[in-house]
mmCIF file of C-alpha atoms and ligand atoms in Angstrom:
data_model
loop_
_atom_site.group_PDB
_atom_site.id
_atom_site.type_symbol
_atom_site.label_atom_id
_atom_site.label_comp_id
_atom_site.label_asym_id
_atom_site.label_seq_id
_atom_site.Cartn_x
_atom_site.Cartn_y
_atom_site.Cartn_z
ATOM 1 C CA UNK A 1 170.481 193.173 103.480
ATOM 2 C CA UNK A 2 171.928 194.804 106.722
ATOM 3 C CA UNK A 3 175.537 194.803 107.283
ATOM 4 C CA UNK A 4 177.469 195.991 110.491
ATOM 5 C CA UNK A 5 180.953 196.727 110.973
ATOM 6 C CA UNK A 6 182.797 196.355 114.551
ATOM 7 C CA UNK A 7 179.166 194.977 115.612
ATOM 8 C CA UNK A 8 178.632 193.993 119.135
ATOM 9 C CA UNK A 9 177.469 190.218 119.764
ATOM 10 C CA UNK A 10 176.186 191.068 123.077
ATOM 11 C CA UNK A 11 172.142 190.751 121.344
ATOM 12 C CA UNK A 12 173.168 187.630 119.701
ATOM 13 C CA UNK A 13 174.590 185.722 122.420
ATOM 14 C CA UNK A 14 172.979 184.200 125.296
ATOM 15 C CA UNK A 15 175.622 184.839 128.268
ATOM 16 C CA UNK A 16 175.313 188.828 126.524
ATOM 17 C CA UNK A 17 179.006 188.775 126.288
ATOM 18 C CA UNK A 18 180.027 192.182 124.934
ATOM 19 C CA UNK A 19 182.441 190.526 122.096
ATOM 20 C CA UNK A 20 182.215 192.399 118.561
ATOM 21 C CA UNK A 21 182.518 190.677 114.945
ATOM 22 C CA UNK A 22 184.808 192.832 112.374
ATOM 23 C CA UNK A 23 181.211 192.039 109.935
ATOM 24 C CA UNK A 24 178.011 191.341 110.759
ATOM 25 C CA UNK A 25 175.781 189.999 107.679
ATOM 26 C CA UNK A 26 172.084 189.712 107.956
ATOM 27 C CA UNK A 27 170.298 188.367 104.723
ATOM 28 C CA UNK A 28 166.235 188.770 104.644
ATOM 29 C CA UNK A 29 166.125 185.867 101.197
ATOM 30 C CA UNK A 30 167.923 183.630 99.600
ATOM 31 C CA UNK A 31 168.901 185.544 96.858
ATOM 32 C CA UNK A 32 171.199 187.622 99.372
ATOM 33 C CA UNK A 33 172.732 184.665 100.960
ATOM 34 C CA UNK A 34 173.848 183.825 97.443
ATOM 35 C CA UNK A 35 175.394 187.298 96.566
ATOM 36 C CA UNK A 36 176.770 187.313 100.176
ATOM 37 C CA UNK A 37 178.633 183.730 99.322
ATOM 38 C CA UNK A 38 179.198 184.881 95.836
ATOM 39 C CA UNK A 39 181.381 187.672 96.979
ATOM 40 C CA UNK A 40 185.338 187.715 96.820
ATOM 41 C CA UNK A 41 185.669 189.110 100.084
ATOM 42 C CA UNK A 42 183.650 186.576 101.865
ATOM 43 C CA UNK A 43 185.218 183.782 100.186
ATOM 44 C CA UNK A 44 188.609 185.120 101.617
ATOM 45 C CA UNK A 45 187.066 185.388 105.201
ATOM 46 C CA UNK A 46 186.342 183.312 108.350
ATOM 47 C CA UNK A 47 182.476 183.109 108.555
ATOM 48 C CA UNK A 48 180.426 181.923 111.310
ATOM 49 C CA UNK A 49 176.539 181.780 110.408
ATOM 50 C CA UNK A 50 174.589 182.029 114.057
ATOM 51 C CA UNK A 51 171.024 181.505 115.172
ATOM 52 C CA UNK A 52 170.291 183.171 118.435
ATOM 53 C CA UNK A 53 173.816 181.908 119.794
ATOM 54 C CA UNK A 54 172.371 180.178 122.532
ATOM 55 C CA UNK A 55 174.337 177.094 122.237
ATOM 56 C CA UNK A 56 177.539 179.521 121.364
ATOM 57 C CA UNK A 57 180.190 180.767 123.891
ATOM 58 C CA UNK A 58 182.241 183.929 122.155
ATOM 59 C CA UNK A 59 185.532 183.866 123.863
ATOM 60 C CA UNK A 60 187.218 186.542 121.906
ATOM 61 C CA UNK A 61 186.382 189.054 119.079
ATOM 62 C CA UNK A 62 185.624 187.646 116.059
ATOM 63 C CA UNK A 63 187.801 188.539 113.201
ATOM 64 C CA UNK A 64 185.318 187.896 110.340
ATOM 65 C CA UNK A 65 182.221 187.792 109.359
ATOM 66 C CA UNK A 66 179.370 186.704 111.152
ATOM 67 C CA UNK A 67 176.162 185.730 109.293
ATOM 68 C CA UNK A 68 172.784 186.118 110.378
ATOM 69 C CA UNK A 69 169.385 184.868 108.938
ATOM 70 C CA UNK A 70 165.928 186.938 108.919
ATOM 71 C CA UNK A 71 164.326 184.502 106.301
ATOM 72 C CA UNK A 72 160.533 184.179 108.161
ATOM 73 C CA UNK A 73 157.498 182.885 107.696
ATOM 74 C CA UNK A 74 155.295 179.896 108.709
ATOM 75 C CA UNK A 75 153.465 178.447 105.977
ATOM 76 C CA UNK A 76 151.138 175.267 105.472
ATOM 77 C CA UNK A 77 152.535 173.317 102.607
ATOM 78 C CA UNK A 78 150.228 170.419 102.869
ATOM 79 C CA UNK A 79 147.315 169.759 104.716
ATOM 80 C CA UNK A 80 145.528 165.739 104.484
ATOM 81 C CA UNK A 81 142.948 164.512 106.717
ATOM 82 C CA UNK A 82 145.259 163.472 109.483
ATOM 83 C CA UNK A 83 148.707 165.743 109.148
ATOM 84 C CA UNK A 84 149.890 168.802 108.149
ATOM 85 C CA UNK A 85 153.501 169.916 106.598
ATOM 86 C CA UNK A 86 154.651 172.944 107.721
ATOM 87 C CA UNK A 87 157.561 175.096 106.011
ATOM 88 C CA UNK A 88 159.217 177.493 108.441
ATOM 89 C CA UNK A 89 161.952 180.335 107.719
ATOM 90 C CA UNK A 90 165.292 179.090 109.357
ATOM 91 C CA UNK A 91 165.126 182.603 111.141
ATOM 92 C CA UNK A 92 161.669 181.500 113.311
ATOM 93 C CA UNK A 93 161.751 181.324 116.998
ATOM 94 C CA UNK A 94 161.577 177.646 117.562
ATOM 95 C CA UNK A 95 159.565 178.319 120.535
ATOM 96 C CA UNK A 96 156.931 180.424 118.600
ATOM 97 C CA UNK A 97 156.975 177.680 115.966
ATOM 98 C CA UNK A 98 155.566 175.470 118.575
ATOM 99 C CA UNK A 99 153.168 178.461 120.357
ATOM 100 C CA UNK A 100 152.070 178.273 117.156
ATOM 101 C CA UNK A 101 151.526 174.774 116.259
ATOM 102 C CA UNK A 102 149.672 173.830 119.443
ATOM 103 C CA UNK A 103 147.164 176.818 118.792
ATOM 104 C CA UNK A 104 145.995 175.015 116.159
ATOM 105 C CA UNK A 105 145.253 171.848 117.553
ATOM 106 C CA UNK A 106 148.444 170.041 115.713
ATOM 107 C CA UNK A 107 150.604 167.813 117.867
ATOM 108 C CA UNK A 108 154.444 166.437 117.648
ATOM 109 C CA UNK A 109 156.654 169.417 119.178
ATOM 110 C CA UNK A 110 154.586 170.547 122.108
ATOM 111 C CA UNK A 111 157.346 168.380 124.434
ATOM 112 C CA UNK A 112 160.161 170.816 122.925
ATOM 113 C CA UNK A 113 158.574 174.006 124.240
ATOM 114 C CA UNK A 114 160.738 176.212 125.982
ATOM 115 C CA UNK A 115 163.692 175.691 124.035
ATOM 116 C CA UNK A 116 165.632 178.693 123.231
ATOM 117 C CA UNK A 117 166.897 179.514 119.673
ATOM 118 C CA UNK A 118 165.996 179.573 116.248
ATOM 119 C CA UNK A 119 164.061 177.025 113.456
ATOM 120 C CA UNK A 120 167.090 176.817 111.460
ATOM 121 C CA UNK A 121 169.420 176.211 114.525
ATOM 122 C CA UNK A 122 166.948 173.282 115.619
ATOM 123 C CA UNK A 123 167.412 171.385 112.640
ATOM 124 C CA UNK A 124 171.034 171.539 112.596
ATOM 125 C CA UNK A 125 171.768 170.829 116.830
ATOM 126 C CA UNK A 126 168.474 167.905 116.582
ATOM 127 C CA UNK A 127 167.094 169.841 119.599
ATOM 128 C CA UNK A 128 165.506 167.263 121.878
ATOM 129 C CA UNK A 129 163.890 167.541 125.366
ATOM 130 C CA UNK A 130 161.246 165.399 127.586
ATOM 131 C CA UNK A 131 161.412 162.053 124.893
ATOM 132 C CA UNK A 132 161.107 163.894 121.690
ATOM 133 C CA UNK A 133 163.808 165.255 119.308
ATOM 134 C CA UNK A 134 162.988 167.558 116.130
ATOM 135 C CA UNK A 135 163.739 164.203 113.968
ATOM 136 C CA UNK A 136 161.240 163.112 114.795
ATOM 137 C CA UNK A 137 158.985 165.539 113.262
ATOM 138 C CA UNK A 138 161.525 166.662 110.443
ATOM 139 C CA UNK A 139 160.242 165.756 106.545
ATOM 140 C CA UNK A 140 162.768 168.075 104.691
ATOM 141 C CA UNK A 141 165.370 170.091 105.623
ATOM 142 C CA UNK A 142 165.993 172.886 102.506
ATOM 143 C CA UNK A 143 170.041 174.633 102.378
ATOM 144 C CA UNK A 144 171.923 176.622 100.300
ATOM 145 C CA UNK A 145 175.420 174.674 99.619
ATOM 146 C CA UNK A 146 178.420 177.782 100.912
ATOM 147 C CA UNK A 147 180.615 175.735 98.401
ATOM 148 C CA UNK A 148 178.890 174.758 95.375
ATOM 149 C CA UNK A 149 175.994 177.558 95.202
ATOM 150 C CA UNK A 150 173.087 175.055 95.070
ATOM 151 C CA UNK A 151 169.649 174.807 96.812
ATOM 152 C CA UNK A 152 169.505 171.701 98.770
ATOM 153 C CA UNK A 153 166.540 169.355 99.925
ATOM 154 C CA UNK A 154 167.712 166.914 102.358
ATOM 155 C CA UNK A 155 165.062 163.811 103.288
ATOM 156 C CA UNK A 156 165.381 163.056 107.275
ATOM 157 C CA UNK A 157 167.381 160.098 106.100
ATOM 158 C CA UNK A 158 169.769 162.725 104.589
ATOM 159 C CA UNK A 159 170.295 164.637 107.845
ATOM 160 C CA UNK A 160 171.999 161.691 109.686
ATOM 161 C CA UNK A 161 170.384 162.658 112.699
ATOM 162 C CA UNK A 162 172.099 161.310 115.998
ATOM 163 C CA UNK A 163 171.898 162.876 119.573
ATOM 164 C CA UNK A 164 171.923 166.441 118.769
ATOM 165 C CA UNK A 165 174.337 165.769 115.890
ATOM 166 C CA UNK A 166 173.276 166.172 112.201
ATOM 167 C CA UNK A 167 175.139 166.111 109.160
ATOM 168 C CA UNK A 168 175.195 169.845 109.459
ATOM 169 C CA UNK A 169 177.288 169.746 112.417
ATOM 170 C CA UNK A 170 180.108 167.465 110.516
ATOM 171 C CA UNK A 171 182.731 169.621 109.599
ATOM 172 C CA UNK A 172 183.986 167.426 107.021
ATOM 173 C CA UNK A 173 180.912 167.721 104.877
ATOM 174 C CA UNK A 174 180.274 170.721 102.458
ATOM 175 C CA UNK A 175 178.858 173.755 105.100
ATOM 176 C CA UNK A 176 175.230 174.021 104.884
ATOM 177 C CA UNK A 177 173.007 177.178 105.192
ATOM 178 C CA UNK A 178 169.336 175.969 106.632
ATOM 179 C CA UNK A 179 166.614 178.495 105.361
ATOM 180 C CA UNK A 180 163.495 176.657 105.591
ATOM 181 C CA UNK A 181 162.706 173.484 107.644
ATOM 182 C CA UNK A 182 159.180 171.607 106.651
ATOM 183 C CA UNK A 183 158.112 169.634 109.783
ATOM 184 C CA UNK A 184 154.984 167.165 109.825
ATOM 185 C CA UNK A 185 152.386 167.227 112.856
ATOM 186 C CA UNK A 186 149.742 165.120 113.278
ATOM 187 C CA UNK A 187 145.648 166.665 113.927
ATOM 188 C CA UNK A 188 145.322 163.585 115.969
ATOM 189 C CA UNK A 189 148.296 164.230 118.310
ATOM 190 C CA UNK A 190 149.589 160.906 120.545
ATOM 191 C CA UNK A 191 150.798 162.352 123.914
ATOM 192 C CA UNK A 192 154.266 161.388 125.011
ATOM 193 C CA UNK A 193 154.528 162.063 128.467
ATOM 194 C CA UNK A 194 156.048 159.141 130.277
ATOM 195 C CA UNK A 195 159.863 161.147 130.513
ATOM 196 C CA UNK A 196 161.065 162.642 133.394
ATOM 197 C CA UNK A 197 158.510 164.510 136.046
ATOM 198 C CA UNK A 198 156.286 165.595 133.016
ATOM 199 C CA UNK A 199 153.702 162.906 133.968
ATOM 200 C CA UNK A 200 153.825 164.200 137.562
ATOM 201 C CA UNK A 201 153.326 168.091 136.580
ATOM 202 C CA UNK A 202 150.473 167.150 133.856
ATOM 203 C CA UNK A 203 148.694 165.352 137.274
ATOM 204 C CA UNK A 204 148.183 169.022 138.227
ATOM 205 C CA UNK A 205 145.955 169.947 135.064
ATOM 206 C CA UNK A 206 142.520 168.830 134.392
ATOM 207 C CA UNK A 207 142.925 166.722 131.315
ATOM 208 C CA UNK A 208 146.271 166.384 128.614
ATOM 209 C CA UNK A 209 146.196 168.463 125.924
ATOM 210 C CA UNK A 210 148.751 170.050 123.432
ATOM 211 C CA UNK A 211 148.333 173.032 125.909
ATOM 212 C CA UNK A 212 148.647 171.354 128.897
ATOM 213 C CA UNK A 213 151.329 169.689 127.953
ATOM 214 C CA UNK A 214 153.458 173.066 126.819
ATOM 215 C CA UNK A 215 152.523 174.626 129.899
ATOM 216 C CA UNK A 216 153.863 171.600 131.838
ATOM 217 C CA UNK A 217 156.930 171.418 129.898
ATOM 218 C CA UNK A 218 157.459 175.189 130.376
ATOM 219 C CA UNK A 219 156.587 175.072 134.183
ATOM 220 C CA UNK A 220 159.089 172.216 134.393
ATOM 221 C CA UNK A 221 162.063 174.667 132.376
ATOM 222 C CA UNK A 222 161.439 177.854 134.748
ATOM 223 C CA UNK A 223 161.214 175.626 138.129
ATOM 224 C CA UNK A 224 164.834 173.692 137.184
ATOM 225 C CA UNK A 225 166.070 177.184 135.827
HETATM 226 C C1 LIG B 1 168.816 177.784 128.863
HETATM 227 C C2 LIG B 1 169.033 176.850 127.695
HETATM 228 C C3 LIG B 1 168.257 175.704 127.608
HETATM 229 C C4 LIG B 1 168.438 174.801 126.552
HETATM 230 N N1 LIG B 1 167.666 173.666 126.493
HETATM 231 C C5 LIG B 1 167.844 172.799 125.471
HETATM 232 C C6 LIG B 1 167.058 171.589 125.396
HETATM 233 O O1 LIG B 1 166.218 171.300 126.245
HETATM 234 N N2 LIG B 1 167.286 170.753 124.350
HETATM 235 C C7 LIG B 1 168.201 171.036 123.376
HETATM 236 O O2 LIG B 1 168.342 170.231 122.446
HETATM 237 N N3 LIG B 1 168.956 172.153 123.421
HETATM 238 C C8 LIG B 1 168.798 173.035 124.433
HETATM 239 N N4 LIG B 1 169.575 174.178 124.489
HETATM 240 C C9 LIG B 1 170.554 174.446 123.428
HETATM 241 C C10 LIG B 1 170.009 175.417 122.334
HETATM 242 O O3 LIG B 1 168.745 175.915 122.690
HETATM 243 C C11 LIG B 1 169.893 174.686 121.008
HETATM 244 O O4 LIG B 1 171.134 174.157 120.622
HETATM 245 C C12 LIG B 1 169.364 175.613 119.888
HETATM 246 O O5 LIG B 1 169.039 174.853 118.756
HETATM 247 C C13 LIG B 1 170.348 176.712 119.518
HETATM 248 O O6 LIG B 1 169.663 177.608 118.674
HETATM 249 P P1 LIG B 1 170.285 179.016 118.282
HETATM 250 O O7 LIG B 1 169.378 179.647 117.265
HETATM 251 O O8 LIG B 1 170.571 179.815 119.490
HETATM 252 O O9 LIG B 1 171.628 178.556 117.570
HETATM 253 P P2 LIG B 1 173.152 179.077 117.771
HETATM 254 O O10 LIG B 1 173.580 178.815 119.190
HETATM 255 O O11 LIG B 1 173.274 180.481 117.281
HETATM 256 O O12 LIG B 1 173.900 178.095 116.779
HETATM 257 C C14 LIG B 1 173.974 176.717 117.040
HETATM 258 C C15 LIG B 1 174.662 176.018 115.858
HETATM 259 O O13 LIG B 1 173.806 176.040 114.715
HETATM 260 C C16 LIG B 1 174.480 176.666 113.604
HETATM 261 N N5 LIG B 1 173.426 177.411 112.863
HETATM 262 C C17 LIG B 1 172.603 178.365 113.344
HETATM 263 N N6 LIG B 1 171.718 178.747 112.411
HETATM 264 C C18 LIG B 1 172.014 178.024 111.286
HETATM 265 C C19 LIG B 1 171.471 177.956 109.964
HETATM 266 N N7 LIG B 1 170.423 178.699 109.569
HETATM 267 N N8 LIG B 1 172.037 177.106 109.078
HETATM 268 C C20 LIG B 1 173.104 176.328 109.433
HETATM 269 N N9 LIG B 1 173.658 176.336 110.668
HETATM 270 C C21 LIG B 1 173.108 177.176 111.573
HETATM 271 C C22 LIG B 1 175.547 177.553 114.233
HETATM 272 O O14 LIG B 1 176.621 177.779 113.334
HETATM 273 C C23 LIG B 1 175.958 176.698 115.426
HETATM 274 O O15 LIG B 1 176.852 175.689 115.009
HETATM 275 C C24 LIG B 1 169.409 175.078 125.549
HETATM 276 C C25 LIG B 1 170.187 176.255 125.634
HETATM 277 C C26 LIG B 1 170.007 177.130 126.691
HETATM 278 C C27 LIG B 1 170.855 178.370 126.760
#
């Protein structure tokens, strides 16, 4: 476990803002999120937990602690004839995730190339771009409970996905720490790519494929950025 006192945000934020947090917490498992939210002093203190903070805007310091995952890993925890289920450490770059994914030939994310941020982050914010949201792909979403101390599995169902909205984001529910997400992606990938000027980009490649269709989606990104 890694932990920071008077640590500057400016890594951790997209806008590099140079605000500091009185803690900064970085857990590699779960055991160490659960002595980290077994602890007296964290009880007693504001806590943020952040992905890459890329859909945060740090006005001030931040007089607590801020939390920080580096659970990793991509792992194939299923694998039938058409599908596979893939378990991915909240602390993943979403966008390697998906590098990854269309690599090996398995389709479902390639439309949310590009995005910034991390795995864990995605599930909570339902990241969405060019007709496809993570929802979509989400089977489980796996949490440790800040409140209660339990391992979670929520179904899909259980998320209450909306437009990027989850039940992770509603502050009246029990706060939620993602640390894996297992997403499903199909070996015989349907292309959506009727949204937006995608269909007019992918005219520029020779045929559609998972790759194509990343590269599109990224060429899109950099040209409107
Ligand atoms: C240039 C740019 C382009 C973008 N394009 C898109 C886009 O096309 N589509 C889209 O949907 N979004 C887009 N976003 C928004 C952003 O990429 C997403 O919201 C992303 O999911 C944020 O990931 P993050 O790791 O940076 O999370 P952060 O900004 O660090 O955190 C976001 C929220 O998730 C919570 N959180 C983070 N990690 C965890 C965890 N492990 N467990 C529980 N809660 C957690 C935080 O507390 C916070 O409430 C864009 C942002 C930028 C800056």
């Amino acid at each position: 476990m890694r932990i920071e006192e008077n640590y500057s945000l400016k890594k951790h934020n997209t806008f590099h803002l140079p605000v500091k947090t009185r803690w900064f917490m970085e857990y590699m498992n779960e055991e160490e999120l659960e002595r980290i939210f077994r602890d007296e002093y964290f009880q007693e203190c504001l806590s943020l937990h952040i992905g890459s903070g890329s859909n945060l805007l740090f006005i001030n310091d931040f007089n607590g602690i801020i939390l920080h995952s580096q659970i990793k890993g991509i792992s194939v925890a299923e694998e039938t004839e058409d599908s596979v289920l893939l378990r991915i450490g909240a602390a993943e770059k979403w966008d390697d995730v998906v590098a990854y994914a269309v690599s090996e030939g398995w389709g479902g994310i390639e439309n949310l190339s590009g995005i910034p941020g991390e795995a864990g982050a995605a599930a909570v914010q339902n990241i969405g771009a060019y007709g496809t949201e993570i929802k979509d792909v989400v089977e489980t979403v796996e949490t440790y409970n800040q409140l209660s101390f339990e391992k979670c599995t929520f179904t899909n169902e259980e998320c209450l996905y909306g437009y990027r909205d989850s039940f992770f984001k509603n502050e009246h529910n029990d706060p939620h720490i993602v640390t894996y997400i297992n997403i499903r992606l199909s070996k015989k990938p349907q292309f959506s790519v009727n949204y937006g000027n995608l269909k007019e980009e992918l005219a520029k490649y020779p045929e559609i494929t998972l790759q194509a269709v990343r590269d599109a989606v990224i060429s899109i990104r950099r040209q409107k950025l």
